[in-house]
Short mmCIF file of C-alpha atoms and ligand atoms in Angstrom, two decimals:
data_model
loop_
_atom_site.label_atom_id
_atom_site.label_comp_id
_atom_site.label_asym_id
_atom_site.label_seq_id
_atom_site.Cartn_x
_atom_site.Cartn_y
_atom_site.Cartn_z
CA MET A 157 0.02 -0.06 -0.08
CA ALA A 158 0.86 3.71 -0.46
CA ILE A 159 -0.11 7.12 0.50
CA LEU A 160 -0.72 9.14 -2.69
CA ASN A 161 -0.34 12.66 -3.23
CA ILE A 162 -3.41 14.59 -3.20
CA VAL A 163 -4.41 16.75 -6.25
CA THR A 164 -5.42 20.23 -5.33
CA ILE A 165 -7.21 23.29 -6.83
CA PRO A 166 -6.55 24.68 -9.37
CA ASN A 167 -5.22 21.59 -10.95
CA PRO A 168 -7.56 21.34 -14.10
CA ILE A 169 -8.04 17.50 -13.57
CA LEU A 170 -10.36 18.02 -10.97
CA LYS A 171 -12.86 19.49 -13.62
CA GLN A 172 -12.74 16.37 -15.59
CA VAL A 173 -15.42 13.65 -15.88
CA SER A 174 -14.24 10.27 -14.59
CA LEU A 175 -14.53 7.34 -16.81
CA PRO A 176 -16.47 4.07 -16.01
CA VAL A 177 -14.51 1.07 -14.52
CA GLU A 178 -14.89 -1.79 -17.07
CA LYS A 179 -13.06 -4.46 -15.00
CA ILE A 180 -12.04 -4.67 -11.30
CA ASP A 181 -8.61 -6.05 -11.86
CA SER A 182 -5.38 -5.99 -9.77
CA ASP A 183 -4.66 -2.44 -10.66
CA VAL A 184 -7.97 -1.37 -9.57
CA LYS A 185 -7.91 -3.18 -6.35
CA LYS A 186 -4.31 -1.61 -5.64
CA LEU A 187 -5.69 1.96 -6.41
CA ILE A 188 -8.45 1.22 -3.95
CA SER A 189 -6.22 -0.17 -1.32
CA ASP A 190 -3.89 2.96 -1.54
CA MET A 191 -6.96 5.40 -1.69
CA ARG A 192 -7.92 3.90 1.62
CA GLU A 193 -4.38 4.39 3.26
CA THR A 194 -4.30 7.85 1.83
CA MET A 195 -7.82 8.61 3.63
CA LEU A 196 -6.40 7.16 6.75
CA SER A 197 -3.36 9.24 6.58
CA SER A 198 -5.47 12.50 6.55
CA ASN A 199 -7.13 13.75 9.79
CA HIS A 200 -10.90 13.39 9.75
CA CYS A 201 -11.02 12.47 6.22
CA VAL A 202 -14.42 10.72 5.61
CA GLY A 203 -14.25 10.47 1.84
CA ILE A 204 -12.02 10.36 -1.34
CA ALA A 205 -12.47 10.21 -5.07
CA ALA A 206 -9.95 8.36 -7.46
CA VAL A 207 -9.45 11.74 -9.45
CA GLN A 208 -8.16 13.43 -6.06
CA VAL A 209 -5.33 10.94 -6.44
CA GLY A 210 -5.22 11.76 -10.15
CA VAL A 211 -6.84 8.78 -11.58
CA LEU A 212 -10.00 9.54 -13.78
CA ALA A 213 -11.87 6.32 -12.74
CA ARG A 214 -15.30 6.40 -11.30
CA ILE A 215 -14.26 5.02 -7.92
CA VAL A 216 -15.08 6.60 -4.48
CA LEU A 217 -14.40 5.49 -0.82
CA VAL A 218 -16.44 6.78 2.06
CA ASP A 219 -16.16 6.04 5.92
CA VAL A 220 -17.77 8.50 7.92
CA SER A 221 -17.04 6.49 11.26
CA LEU A 222 -13.84 8.15 10.84
CA ASN A 223 -15.55 11.32 11.80
CA PRO A 224 -15.05 12.30 15.55
CA LYS A 225 -18.97 13.15 16.02
CA PRO A 226 -21.21 10.14 15.80
CA HIS A 227 -23.34 9.81 12.74
CA HIS A 228 -25.27 6.99 11.21
CA ASN A 229 -22.73 5.01 9.37
CA SER A 230 -22.07 1.88 7.53
CA GLY A 231 -18.29 1.69 8.04
CA LEU A 232 -16.17 1.80 4.79
CA LEU A 233 -18.07 2.03 1.59
CA VAL A 234 -16.25 1.25 -1.69
CA MET A 235 -18.33 2.36 -4.57
CA ILE A 236 -17.44 1.57 -8.13
CA ASN A 237 -19.43 3.36 -10.89
CA PRO A 238 -21.72 4.75 -8.49
CA LYS A 239 -25.19 6.26 -9.57
CA ILE A 240 -27.68 8.27 -7.51
CA THR A 241 -31.10 6.71 -8.42
CA TYR A 242 -33.37 8.46 -5.84
CA THR A 243 -33.44 11.45 -3.56
CA SER A 244 -35.52 13.17 -1.00
CA GLY A 245 -35.34 15.96 1.59
CA LYS A 246 -32.66 18.45 1.86
CA LEU A 247 -29.83 19.15 4.48
CA LYS A 248 -27.18 21.97 4.72
CA SER A 249 -23.89 21.33 6.11
CA ARG A 250 -20.37 22.77 6.34
CA GLU A 251 -18.14 20.81 3.89
CA GLY A 252 -14.43 20.39 3.39
CA CYS A 253 -12.35 18.54 0.84
CA LEU A 254 -8.86 17.49 0.71
CA SER A 255 -8.43 19.09 -2.70
CA VAL A 256 -9.67 22.43 -1.32
CA PRO A 257 -7.39 22.48 1.57
CA ASP A 258 -7.95 26.25 2.62
CA PHE A 259 -11.61 26.66 2.58
CA THR A 260 -14.74 25.08 3.78
CA GLY A 261 -18.35 25.88 2.49
CA ASN A 262 -22.02 25.64 3.34
CA VAL A 263 -23.90 23.23 0.85
CA VAL A 264 -27.26 22.28 0.53
CA ARG A 265 -27.62 18.67 -0.58
CA LYS A 266 -30.20 15.75 -0.46
CA ASN A 267 -30.93 14.32 2.84
CA LYS A 268 -31.93 10.57 1.70
CA ILE A 269 -30.54 9.09 -1.26
CA GLU A 270 -30.28 5.55 -3.05
CA VAL A 271 -27.17 4.72 -4.84
CA GLU A 272 -26.58 1.82 -7.23
CA TYR A 273 -22.93 0.76 -7.49
CA THR A 274 -20.41 -2.16 -7.99
CA ASP A 275 -18.71 -3.30 -5.06
CA ILE A 276 -14.93 -4.75 -5.12
CA ASN A 277 -16.26 -8.31 -5.67
CA GLY A 278 -17.90 -7.18 -8.92
CA ASN A 279 -21.54 -7.39 -7.30
CA LYS A 280 -24.15 -4.83 -7.90
CA GLN A 281 -25.49 -3.24 -4.75
CA LEU A 282 -28.31 -0.87 -4.09
CA PHE A 283 -27.61 1.15 -0.80
CA LYS A 284 -29.81 3.63 1.00
CA THR A 285 -28.67 6.03 3.44
CA HIS A 286 -29.40 9.52 5.13
CA GLY A 287 -27.64 12.40 6.85
CA PHE A 288 -23.88 12.94 6.99
CA GLU A 289 -23.14 9.59 5.13
CA SER A 290 -25.46 10.54 2.23
CA ILE A 291 -24.11 14.20 1.68
CA THR A 292 -20.33 12.67 1.89
CA ILE A 293 -21.46 10.27 -0.92
CA GLN A 294 -22.98 13.16 -2.98
CA HIS A 295 -19.76 15.11 -2.35
CA GLU A 296 -17.50 12.40 -3.72
CA ILE A 297 -19.77 11.44 -6.53
CA ASP A 298 -19.63 14.98 -7.59
CA HIS A 299 -15.92 14.82 -8.20
CA LEU A 300 -16.42 11.97 -10.51
CA ASP A 301 -18.42 14.70 -12.80
CA GLY A 302 -15.81 17.50 -12.13
CA PHE A 303 -17.51 19.41 -9.44
CA LEU A 304 -16.15 20.70 -6.09
CA PHE A 305 -18.33 21.88 -3.20
CA LEU A 306 -17.30 25.42 -4.27
CA ASP A 307 -19.44 24.58 -7.33
CA LYS A 308 -22.38 23.91 -5.06
CA VAL A 309 -22.35 26.87 -2.58
CA SER A 310 -25.15 29.25 -3.22
CA SER A 311 -22.75 32.20 -2.67
CA LEU A 312 -19.03 32.27 -2.89
CA LYS A 313 -19.32 35.48 -0.94
CA THR A 314 -21.24 34.48 2.04
CA ASP A 315 -20.99 30.80 1.92
CA VAL A 316 -17.20 29.90 1.69
CA PHE A 317 -14.81 30.19 4.82
CA LYS A 318 -11.07 30.40 5.02
CA ARG A 319 -9.83 27.75 7.25
CA ILE A 320 -7.76 29.29 10.34
NI1 LIG B 503 -13.96 16.39 -1.90
#
């Protein structure tokens, strides 16, 4: 395993659309294990998308149990080719991102979601969640489509905050 370098703004790769994973081979499994180690090496990191380590593949890892506050959580989720198929409700929260190290922002997202994805064994999964785990998954899937939380705040003037 290896800790990978995190791509940060304004690197243009963060605006690119990631490509579907066709085959879960040893390279994909190694990438996932390196992404996991990279997540664990960053304090309070609860999610990572492959593009954030410079790979344009539709893979995200989410683990909100790593947040110090208690949340509804399912432990480590490895989602390959994830797609949100249902949403309901709204939830506003303060988001951060490894790729935007100097800022946080208020973002309104969906509360409940259903996500279809392929797991690391190649099995199709339908997953339902809500709250912090849901918004973390939405944040990570946004990365796969070239969006950062900065693209989702309602105002860059009033909803973005410099980290102290
Ligand atoms: Ni992010």
